[in-house]
């Protein structure tokens, strides 16, 4: 795996300066979530807004370039890092007595906003886990489900297309599923620019996110191919740097399309061969092509190929993953572990976990440690303590090794929780 996560993530959180492009009057404003501004005689078209916590910074970024009023907001999709940083713009509109801009989105964006209200606490919880390493603002509530800016122009259905003109500039909006079912992208012929939203994130597509609902690898590939027909010279990703030059844009789109076709087609092939998830997953990991692994446009810095395999599988398959009826109505994993501990002592399991760890088999060591951690009924016990310590050590190492921000965070979160538990156990042993 490429060791470029940190640089990539620095791009993501917007530490690289904003830029004007396409002969000026087009601006890419950096934030967590890119904000792209097109200046016309009649006013501004703004494609995507950053997270609420960076809204002021992005607003100032826009106003460094132009003082024209906003006429349109376009939401590439309704995620918190694309549709919520509107506050300072609305304050300005109120103060100056300007008309409210139109807000363009796909109809599924409205459904998403409704879902955010129903699942408010749940989303807060998963976002905290997904962004656990970003201290401060991202630890707070990142989405305020009752503060959505509702769309006024709504693209409907799968074939949604919406064209409009502002000043002399034409804008064409298309709908394609990929990361989400509400994604839309923008083509501005005069500027030869595509704004892709999160259909392009300067890294491996965030498809198969472990916490999130179904995403769409095959449709993602088709979206890339549709974009390629435009022969754009500028590609504005949802996160990361502007992609400039016809050849670079083509390369970014075509390798992403190829990777998404590959994941979809190889999983489909194996489903047709009657394989179950475990076999499909491990075979897919073994055949991950080097050209994807080494592509600058597919860096596994946020999502990753291993997650994408899940997305393709889930699209076509139910939840019965193993083909083993033992797993159809399984016993509690704690109860299973307790039975294992009746067959052999926890000390033996710990010793074996250490051997596995020392021979580089970290994942297997984790499975063996879980027998102790799930099956041991005593609260305070040296073996349990040592097992927790080893699990903590392995998770810390795995978290550092993994370039995917999401994978690394999930693993690191569990390590942090174990650390807390270790502290409690240590204090309890002191007082007892
Ligand atoms: Zn995003």
GROMACS .gro file of C-alpha atoms and ligand atoms in nm:
model
  433
    1UNK     CA    1   0.000   0.000   0.000
    2UNK     CA    2   0.121   0.348  -0.080
    3UNK     CA    3   0.244   0.544   0.221
    4UNK     CA    4   0.096   0.873   0.114
    5UNK     CA    5  -0.206   0.890   0.342
    6UNK     CA    6  -0.097   1.191   0.538
    7UNK     CA    7  -0.027   1.406   0.235
    8UNK     CA    8  -0.352   1.296   0.083
    9UNK     CA    9  -0.551   1.369   0.396
   10UNK     CA   10  -0.386   1.712   0.424
   11UNK     CA   11  -0.529   1.785   0.079
   12UNK     CA   12  -0.862   1.662   0.199
   13UNK     CA   13  -0.896   1.889   0.497
   14UNK     CA   14  -0.810   2.184   0.282
   15UNK     CA   15  -0.467   2.294   0.395
   16UNK     CA   16  -0.378   2.364   0.033
   17UNK     CA   17  -0.474   2.718  -0.079
   18UNK     CA   18  -0.783   2.797  -0.284
   19UNK     CA   19  -0.729   2.860  -0.652
   20UNK     CA   20  -0.885   3.028  -0.955
   21UNK     CA   21  -0.887   2.833  -1.281
   22UNK     CA   22  -1.027   2.808  -1.636
   23UNK     CA   23  -0.902   3.159  -1.728
   24UNK     CA   24  -1.031   3.308  -1.407
   25UNK     CA   25  -1.385   3.368  -1.275
   26UNK     CA   26  -1.395   3.002  -1.164
   27UNK     CA   27  -1.274   2.937  -0.811
   28UNK     CA   28  -1.205   2.628  -0.609
   29UNK     CA   29  -1.240   2.708  -0.240
   30UNK     CA   30  -1.083   2.457  -0.009
   31UNK     CA   31  -1.255   2.325   0.297
   32UNK     CA   32  -1.345   1.983   0.420
   33UNK     CA   33  -1.550   1.931   0.107
   34UNK     CA   34  -1.455   2.148  -0.192
   35UNK     CA   35  -1.669   2.446  -0.282
   36UNK     CA   36  -1.656   2.548  -0.650
   37UNK     CA   37  -1.770   2.893  -0.758
   38UNK     CA   38  -1.854   3.016  -1.110
   39UNK     CA   39  -1.878   3.390  -1.151
   40UNK     CA   40  -2.110   3.524  -1.424
   41UNK     CA   41  -2.238   3.873  -1.510
   42UNK     CA   42  -2.559   3.794  -1.323
   43UNK     CA   43  -2.409   3.643  -1.010
   44UNK     CA   44  -2.257   3.327  -0.869
   45UNK     CA   45  -2.325   2.956  -0.905
   46UNK     CA   46  -2.182   2.766  -0.609
   47UNK     CA   47  -2.136   2.393  -0.640
   48UNK     CA   48  -2.121   2.238  -0.291
   49UNK     CA   49  -2.059   2.392   0.048
   50UNK     CA   50  -1.806   2.277   0.307
   51UNK     CA   51  -1.883   2.136   0.651
   52UNK     CA   52  -2.066   2.376   0.881
   53UNK     CA   53  -1.757   2.412   1.101
   54UNK     CA   54  -1.551   2.551   0.809
   55UNK     CA   55  -1.832   2.760   0.656
   56UNK     CA   56  -1.692   3.098   0.764
   57UNK     CA   57  -1.350   3.019   0.625
   58UNK     CA   58  -1.494   2.911   0.290
   59UNK     CA   59  -1.727   3.212   0.276
   60UNK     CA   60  -1.428   3.443   0.325
   61UNK     CA   61  -1.245   3.244   0.059
   62UNK     CA   62  -1.525   3.313  -0.189
   63UNK     CA   63  -1.545   3.681  -0.094
   64UNK     CA   64  -1.170   3.721  -0.151
   65UNK     CA   65  -1.243   3.663  -0.517
   66UNK     CA   66  -1.583   3.819  -0.584
   67UNK     CA   67  -1.860   4.021  -0.418
   68UNK     CA   68  -2.138   3.917  -0.658
   69UNK     CA   69  -2.459   3.771  -0.509
   70UNK     CA   70  -2.516   3.396  -0.505
   71UNK     CA   71  -2.788   3.288  -0.750
   72UNK     CA   72  -2.763   2.911  -0.728
   73UNK     CA   73  -2.638   2.658  -0.478
   74UNK     CA   74  -2.595   2.309  -0.623
   75UNK     CA   75  -2.562   2.014  -0.382
   76UNK     CA   76  -2.367   1.728  -0.535
   77UNK     CA   77  -2.538   1.521  -0.264
   78UNK     CA   78  -2.673   1.581   0.083
   79UNK     CA   79  -2.376   1.469   0.296
   80UNK     CA   80  -2.272   1.696   0.583
   81UNK     CA   81  -1.952   1.800   0.404
   82UNK     CA   82  -2.133   1.922   0.090
   83UNK     CA   83  -2.464   2.081   0.183
   84UNK     CA   84  -2.445   2.236   0.528
   85UNK     CA   85  -2.194   2.525   0.524
   86UNK     CA   86  -2.446   2.783   0.398
   87UNK     CA   87  -2.482   2.990   0.719
   88UNK     CA   88  -2.255   3.289   0.636
   89UNK     CA   89  -2.402   3.313   0.284
   90UNK     CA   90  -2.757   3.333   0.419
   91UNK     CA   91  -2.653   3.598   0.674
   92UNK     CA   92  -2.505   3.802   0.391
   93UNK     CA   93  -2.820   3.763   0.177
   94UNK     CA   94  -3.033   3.884   0.468
   95UNK     CA   95  -2.804   4.177   0.542
   96UNK     CA   96  -2.788   4.296   0.181
   97UNK     CA   97  -3.155   4.226   0.106
   98UNK     CA   98  -3.066   3.996  -0.185
   99UNK     CA   99  -3.308   3.738  -0.321
  100UNK     CA  100  -3.274   3.384  -0.190
  101UNK     CA  101  -3.077   3.172  -0.437
  102UNK     CA  102  -3.223   2.857  -0.588
  103UNK     CA  103  -3.096   2.532  -0.442
  104UNK     CA  104  -3.053   2.246  -0.689
  105UNK     CA  105  -3.042   1.884  -0.579
  106UNK     CA  106  -3.172   1.539  -0.666
  107UNK     CA  107  -3.502   1.424  -0.517
  108UNK     CA  108  -3.320   1.161  -0.311
  109UNK     CA  109  -3.141   1.446  -0.134
  110UNK     CA  110  -3.474   1.541   0.023
  111UNK     CA  111  -3.520   1.180   0.134
  112UNK     CA  112  -3.171   1.190   0.281
  113UNK     CA  113  -3.252   1.504   0.480
  114UNK     CA  114  -3.566   1.332   0.614
  115UNK     CA  115  -3.356   1.030   0.707
  116UNK     CA  116  -3.111   1.252   0.896
  117UNK     CA  117  -3.400   1.366   1.114
  118UNK     CA  118  -3.521   1.012   1.185
  119UNK     CA  119  -3.171   0.878   1.253
  120UNK     CA  120  -3.019   1.186   1.413
  121UNK     CA  121  -2.845   1.021   1.709
  122UNK     CA  122  -2.734   0.720   1.510
  123UNK     CA  123  -2.564   0.935   1.244
  124UNK     CA  124  -2.397   1.140   1.509
  125UNK     CA  125  -2.258   0.826   1.663
  126UNK     CA  126  -2.126   0.680   1.335
  127UNK     CA  127  -1.974   1.011   1.226
  128UNK     CA  128  -1.793   1.038   1.558
  129UNK     CA  129  -1.645   0.695   1.499
  130UNK     CA  130  -1.558   0.757   1.135
  131UNK     CA  131  -1.382   1.085   1.215
  132UNK     CA  132  -1.250   0.994   1.559
  133UNK     CA  133  -0.896   1.100   1.480
  134UNK     CA  134  -1.003   1.454   1.385
  135UNK     CA  135  -1.016   1.616   1.724
  136UNK     CA  136  -1.216   1.927   1.803
  137UNK     CA  137  -1.489   2.038   1.569
  138UNK     CA  138  -1.536   1.705   1.396
  139UNK     CA  139  -1.594   1.543   1.732
  140UNK     CA  140  -1.896   1.763   1.785
  141UNK     CA  141  -2.220   1.706   1.609
  142UNK     CA  142  -2.120   1.734   1.243
  143UNK     CA  143  -2.470   1.726   1.104
  144UNK     CA  144  -2.756   1.933   1.227
  145UNK     CA  145  -3.052   1.747   1.075
  146UNK     CA  146  -3.295   2.025   1.152
  147UNK     CA  147  -3.085   2.287   0.974
  148UNK     CA  148  -3.100   2.167   0.616
  149UNK     CA  149  -3.127   2.412   0.330
  150UNK     CA  150  -3.405   2.253   0.131
  151UNK     CA  151  -3.377   2.224  -0.249
  152UNK     CA  152  -3.600   2.444  -0.466
  153UNK     CA  153  -3.509   2.287  -0.803
  154UNK     CA  154  -3.530   1.910  -0.782
  155UNK     CA  155  -3.397   1.656  -1.033
  156UNK     CA  156  -3.620   1.350  -1.046
  157UNK     CA  157  -3.567   0.984  -1.125
  158UNK     CA  158  -3.266   0.802  -1.265
  159UNK     CA  159  -3.236   1.000  -1.584
  160UNK     CA  160  -3.251   1.342  -1.423
  161UNK     CA  161  -3.089   1.621  -1.627
  162UNK     CA  162  -3.126   1.992  -1.562
  163UNK     CA  163  -2.984   2.273  -1.776
  164UNK     CA  164  -2.987   2.643  -1.700
  165UNK     CA  165  -2.815   2.962  -1.807
  166UNK     CA  166  -2.685   3.240  -1.587
  167UNK     CA  167  -2.544   3.546  -1.764
  168UNK     CA  168  -2.399   3.395  -2.080
  169UNK     CA  169  -2.285   3.074  -1.915
  170UNK     CA  170  -2.460   2.739  -1.965
  171UNK     CA  171  -2.474   2.485  -1.683
  172UNK     CA  172  -2.567   2.118  -1.730
  173UNK     CA  173  -2.648   1.894  -1.437
  174UNK     CA  174  -2.663   1.513  -1.449
  175UNK     CA  175  -2.767   1.248  -1.199
  176UNK     CA  176  -2.571   0.926  -1.150
  177UNK     CA  177  -2.552   0.694  -0.852
  178UNK     CA  178  -2.213   0.620  -0.702
  179UNK     CA  179  -2.123   0.707  -0.346
  180UNK     CA  180  -2.488   0.793  -0.289
  181UNK     CA  181  -2.824   0.762  -0.463
  182UNK     CA  182  -2.869   1.143  -0.466
  183UNK     CA  183  -2.547   1.238  -0.645
  184UNK     CA  184  -2.549   1.494  -0.924
  185UNK     CA  185  -2.259   1.643  -1.117
  186UNK     CA  186  -2.210   1.959  -1.315
  187UNK     CA  187  -2.069   2.026  -1.661
  188UNK     CA  188  -1.986   2.384  -1.759
  189UNK     CA  189  -1.904   2.371  -2.134
  190UNK     CA  190  -1.764   2.726  -2.152
  191UNK     CA  191  -1.516   2.648  -1.875
  192UNK     CA  192  -1.458   2.289  -1.992
  193UNK     CA  193  -1.507   2.199  -1.627
  194UNK     CA  194  -1.674   1.911  -1.448
  195UNK     CA  195  -1.764   1.935  -1.079
  196UNK     CA  196  -1.790   1.574  -0.971
  197UNK     CA  197  -1.879   1.595  -0.603
  198UNK     CA  198  -1.777   1.274  -0.428
  199UNK     CA  199  -1.789   1.076  -0.752
  200UNK     CA  200  -1.423   1.186  -0.761
  201UNK     CA  201  -1.238   1.217  -0.431
  202UNK     CA  202  -0.872   1.207  -0.538
  203UNK     CA  203  -0.848   0.859  -0.392
  204UNK     CA  204  -1.011   0.518  -0.405
  205UNK     CA  205  -1.391   0.566  -0.424
  206UNK     CA  206  -1.566   0.562  -0.089
  207UNK     CA  207  -1.776   0.268  -0.191
  208UNK     CA  208  -1.850   0.000   0.067
  209UNK     CA  209  -1.805   0.227   0.370
  210UNK     CA  210  -1.851  -0.014   0.664
  211UNK     CA  211  -2.102   0.211   0.843
  212UNK     CA  212  -2.307   0.333   0.555
  213UNK     CA  213  -2.596   0.220   0.337
  214UNK     CA  214  -2.554   0.054   0.000
  215UNK     CA  215  -2.333   0.224  -0.257
  216UNK     CA  216  -2.302   0.155  -0.629
  217UNK     CA  217  -1.971   0.049  -0.793
  218UNK     CA  218  -2.115  -0.034  -1.137
  219UNK     CA  219  -2.313   0.291  -1.160
  220UNK     CA  220  -1.999   0.472  -1.046
  221UNK     CA  221  -1.812   0.334  -1.348
  222UNK     CA  222  -2.092   0.444  -1.580
  223UNK     CA  223  -2.087   0.795  -1.431
  224UNK     CA  224  -1.711   0.818  -1.500
  225UNK     CA  225  -1.770   0.713  -1.861
  226UNK     CA  226  -2.044   0.971  -1.904
  227UNK     CA  227  -1.807   1.238  -1.772
  228UNK     CA  228  -1.533   1.121  -2.010
  229UNK     CA  229  -1.756   1.204  -2.309
  230UNK     CA  230  -1.734   1.571  -2.213
  231UNK     CA  231  -1.354   1.581  -2.272
  232UNK     CA  232  -1.317   1.822  -1.983
  233UNK     CA  233  -0.997   2.013  -1.911
  234UNK     CA  234  -1.073   2.070  -1.542
  235UNK     CA  235  -1.213   1.821  -1.295
  236UNK     CA  236  -1.316   1.951  -0.954
  237UNK     CA  237  -1.324   1.662  -0.708
  238UNK     CA  238  -1.542   1.657  -0.397
  239UNK     CA  239  -1.222   1.652  -0.192
  240UNK     CA  240  -0.861   1.716  -0.285
  241UNK     CA  241  -0.681   1.917  -0.548
  242UNK     CA  242  -0.815   2.038  -0.881
  243UNK     CA  243  -0.732   1.794  -1.161
  244UNK     CA  244  -0.609   1.994  -1.460
  245UNK     CA  245  -0.539   1.906  -1.823
  246UNK     CA  246  -0.737   1.690  -2.064
  247UNK     CA  247  -0.508   1.389  -2.025
  248UNK     CA  248  -0.505   1.400  -1.644
  249UNK     CA  249  -0.883   1.437  -1.628
  250UNK     CA  250  -0.923   1.144  -1.869
  251UNK     CA  251  -0.679   0.933  -1.668
  252UNK     CA  252  -0.854   1.006  -1.336
  253UNK     CA  253  -1.195   0.920  -1.479
  254UNK     CA  254  -1.089   0.617  -1.681
  255UNK     CA  255  -0.887   0.444  -1.408
  256UNK     CA  256  -1.171   0.500  -1.159
  257UNK     CA  257  -1.420   0.355  -1.410
  258UNK     CA  258  -1.191   0.062  -1.471
  259UNK     CA  259  -1.150  -0.009  -1.098
  260UNK     CA  260  -1.525   0.007  -1.036
  261UNK     CA  261  -1.597  -0.224  -1.334
  262UNK     CA  262  -1.328  -0.459  -1.208
  263UNK     CA  263  -1.470  -0.484  -0.855
  264UNK     CA  264  -1.824  -0.531  -0.983
  265UNK     CA  265  -1.743  -0.779  -1.260
  266UNK     CA  266  -1.504  -0.995  -1.056
  267UNK     CA  267  -1.752  -1.022  -0.768
  268UNK     CA  268  -2.036  -1.103  -1.011
  269UNK     CA  269  -1.819  -1.368  -1.177
  270UNK     CA  270  -1.756  -1.535  -0.841
  271UNK     CA  271  -2.122  -1.519  -0.741
  272UNK     CA  272  -2.200  -1.700  -1.065
  273UNK     CA  273  -1.940  -1.961  -0.969
  274UNK     CA  274  -2.139  -2.031  -0.651
  275UNK     CA  275  -1.886  -1.880  -0.409
  276UNK     CA  276  -1.968  -1.737  -0.067
  277UNK     CA  277  -1.846  -1.407   0.067
  278UNK     CA  278  -1.537  -1.528   0.253
  279UNK     CA  279  -1.394  -1.695  -0.055
  280UNK     CA  280  -1.487  -1.405  -0.282
  281UNK     CA  281  -1.332  -1.152  -0.045
  282UNK     CA  282  -0.999  -1.330  -0.005
  283UNK     CA  283  -0.971  -1.408  -0.376
  284UNK     CA  284  -1.046  -1.045  -0.457
  285UNK     CA  285  -0.778  -0.925  -0.215
  286UNK     CA  286  -0.529  -1.160  -0.385
  287UNK     CA  287  -0.602  -1.027  -0.735
  288UNK     CA  288  -0.602  -0.651  -0.657
  289UNK     CA  289  -0.426  -0.520  -0.972
  290UNK     CA  290  -0.100  -0.330  -0.925
  291UNK     CA  291  -0.210  -0.058  -1.167
  292UNK     CA  292  -0.496   0.033  -0.931
  293UNK     CA  293  -0.277  -0.001  -0.622
  294UNK     CA  294  -0.020   0.236  -0.771
  295UNK     CA  295  -0.253   0.491  -0.929
  296UNK     CA  296  -0.237   0.838  -0.778
  297UNK     CA  297  -0.612   0.866  -0.843
  298UNK     CA  298  -0.693   0.550  -0.647
  299UNK     CA  299  -0.489   0.604  -0.331
  300UNK     CA  300  -0.652   0.414  -0.049
  301UNK     CA  301  -0.647   0.710   0.183
  302UNK     CA  302  -1.016   0.730   0.273
  303UNK     CA  303  -1.208   0.437   0.130
  304UNK     CA  304  -1.035   0.124   0.005
  305UNK     CA  305  -1.060  -0.167  -0.238
  306UNK     CA  306  -1.136  -0.417   0.043
  307UNK     CA  307  -1.446  -0.217   0.134
  308UNK     CA  308  -1.548  -0.196  -0.233
  309UNK     CA  309  -1.567  -0.576  -0.251
  310UNK     CA  310  -1.834  -0.563   0.020
  311UNK     CA  311  -2.029  -0.300  -0.176
  312UNK     CA  312  -2.039  -0.508  -0.493
  313UNK     CA  313  -2.135  -0.825  -0.301
  314UNK     CA  314  -2.405  -0.656  -0.095
  315UNK     CA  315  -2.566  -0.515  -0.406
  316UNK     CA  316  -2.651  -0.862  -0.528
  317UNK     CA  317  -2.669  -1.071  -0.213
  318UNK     CA  318  -2.866  -1.105   0.109
  319UNK     CA  319  -2.726  -1.117   0.460
  320UNK     CA  320  -2.667  -1.493   0.474
  321UNK     CA  321  -2.297  -1.469   0.389
  322UNK     CA  322  -2.128  -1.792   0.480
  323UNK     CA  323  -2.335  -2.072   0.330
  324UNK     CA  324  -2.300  -2.249   0.666
  325UNK     CA  325  -2.635  -2.310   0.840
  326UNK     CA  326  -2.456  -2.282   1.176
  327UNK     CA  327  -2.451  -1.911   1.101
  328UNK     CA  328  -2.818  -1.883   1.012
  329UNK     CA  329  -2.940  -1.848   1.373
  330UNK     CA  330  -2.609  -1.832   1.561
  331UNK     CA  331  -2.556  -1.853   1.938
  332UNK     CA  332  -2.414  -1.549   2.117
  333UNK     CA  333  -2.041  -1.514   2.049
  334UNK     CA  334  -1.978  -1.476   2.425
  335UNK     CA  335  -2.144  -1.812   2.489
  336UNK     CA  336  -1.940  -1.977   2.215
  337UNK     CA  337  -1.619  -1.835   2.364
  338UNK     CA  338  -1.715  -1.962   2.710
  339UNK     CA  339  -1.744  -2.314   2.568
  340UNK     CA  340  -1.398  -2.284   2.407
  341UNK     CA  341  -1.258  -2.181   2.745
  342UNK     CA  342  -1.399  -2.500   2.896
  343UNK     CA  343  -1.192  -2.698   2.646
  344UNK     CA  344  -0.869  -2.514   2.707
  345UNK     CA  345  -0.745  -2.260   2.959
  346UNK     CA  346  -0.730  -1.890   2.885
  347UNK     CA  347  -0.356  -1.906   2.958
  348UNK     CA  348  -0.316  -2.150   2.666
  349UNK     CA  349  -0.513  -1.919   2.438
  350UNK     CA  350  -0.301  -1.622   2.545
  351UNK     CA  351   0.021  -1.810   2.486
  352UNK     CA  352  -0.098  -1.910   2.140
  353UNK     CA  353  -0.208  -1.555   2.058
  354UNK     CA  354   0.141  -1.436   2.152
  355UNK     CA  355   0.298  -1.699   1.926
  356UNK     CA  356   0.076  -1.591   1.638
  357UNK     CA  357   0.161  -1.226   1.698
  358UNK     CA  358   0.533  -1.301   1.715
  359UNK     CA  359   0.515  -1.482   1.381
  360UNK     CA  360   0.338  -1.191   1.213
  361UNK     CA  361  -0.011  -1.344   1.214
  362UNK     CA  362  -0.180  -1.047   1.376
  363UNK     CA  363  -0.530  -1.106   1.245
  364UNK     CA  364  -0.533  -1.466   1.365
  365UNK     CA  365  -0.397  -1.351   1.702
  366UNK     CA  366  -0.697  -1.116   1.732
  367UNK     CA  367  -0.943  -1.400   1.673
  368UNK     CA  368  -0.776  -1.613   1.942
  369UNK     CA  369  -0.763  -1.321   2.189
  370UNK     CA  370  -1.137  -1.270   2.141
  371UNK     CA  371  -1.200  -1.616   2.289
  372UNK     CA  372  -1.048  -1.490   2.616
  373UNK     CA  373  -1.201  -1.143   2.598
  374UNK     CA  374  -1.550  -1.268   2.521
  375UNK     CA  375  -1.544  -1.588   2.724
  376UNK     CA  376  -1.366  -1.485   3.046
  377UNK     CA  377  -1.625  -1.417   3.316
  378UNK     CA  378  -1.391  -1.283   3.583
  379UNK     CA  379  -1.369  -0.904   3.584
  380UNK     CA  380  -1.019  -0.878   3.721
  381UNK     CA  381  -0.773  -1.131   3.609
  382UNK     CA  382  -0.409  -1.116   3.497
  383UNK     CA  383  -0.465  -1.321   3.181
  384UNK     CA  384  -0.759  -1.105   3.079
  385UNK     CA  385  -0.546  -0.796   3.141
  386UNK     CA  386  -0.260  -0.935   2.931
  387UNK     CA  387  -0.501  -1.035   2.654
  388UNK     CA  388  -0.641  -0.681   2.645
  389UNK     CA  389  -0.289  -0.540   2.638
  390UNK     CA  390  -0.192  -0.757   2.342
  391UNK     CA  391  -0.512  -0.673   2.156
  392UNK     CA  392  -0.446  -0.303   2.218
  393UNK     CA  393  -0.092  -0.337   2.083
  394UNK     CA  394  -0.204  -0.524   1.770
  395UNK     CA  395  -0.485  -0.277   1.699
  396UNK     CA  396  -0.250   0.021   1.738
  397UNK     CA  397  -0.009  -0.139   1.491
  398UNK     CA  398  -0.283  -0.226   1.243
  399UNK     CA  399  -0.428   0.122   1.269
  400UNK     CA  400  -0.090   0.274   1.183
  401UNK     CA  401  -0.032   0.032   0.897
  402UNK     CA  402  -0.365   0.089   0.725
  403UNK     CA  403  -0.368   0.378   0.479
  404UNK     CA  404  -0.748   0.396   0.466
  405UNK     CA  405  -0.863   0.673   0.698
  406UNK     CA  406  -1.190   0.492   0.769
  407UNK     CA  407  -1.030   0.153   0.838
  408UNK     CA  408  -0.758   0.309   1.048
  409UNK     CA  409  -1.013   0.503   1.255
  410UNK     CA  410  -1.234   0.202   1.320
  411UNK     CA  411  -0.935   0.005   1.447
  412UNK     CA  412  -0.793   0.295   1.646
  413UNK     CA  413  -1.128   0.361   1.813
  414UNK     CA  414  -1.140   0.008   1.947
  415UNK     CA  415  -0.781   0.049   2.069
  416UNK     CA  416  -0.879   0.365   2.258
  417UNK     CA  417  -1.169   0.187   2.424
  418UNK     CA  418  -0.939  -0.097   2.532
  419UNK     CA  419  -0.695   0.157   2.672
  420UNK     CA  420  -0.974   0.298   2.892
  421UNK     CA  421  -1.066  -0.049   3.007
  422UNK     CA  422  -0.701  -0.126   3.090
  423UNK     CA  423  -0.687   0.189   3.303
  424UNK     CA  424  -1.001   0.088   3.492
  425UNK     CA  425  -0.867  -0.261   3.553
  426UNK     CA  426  -0.536  -0.123   3.677
  427UNK     CA  427  -0.709   0.115   3.919
  428UNK     CA  428  -0.941  -0.160   4.040
  429UNK     CA  429  -0.647  -0.391   4.112
  430UNK     CA  430  -0.478  -0.111   4.309
  431UNK     CA  431  -0.783  -0.051   4.529
  432UNK     CA  432  -0.872  -0.418   4.579
  433LIG    ZN1  433  -1.758   1.434   0.081
   0.00000   0.00000   0.00000
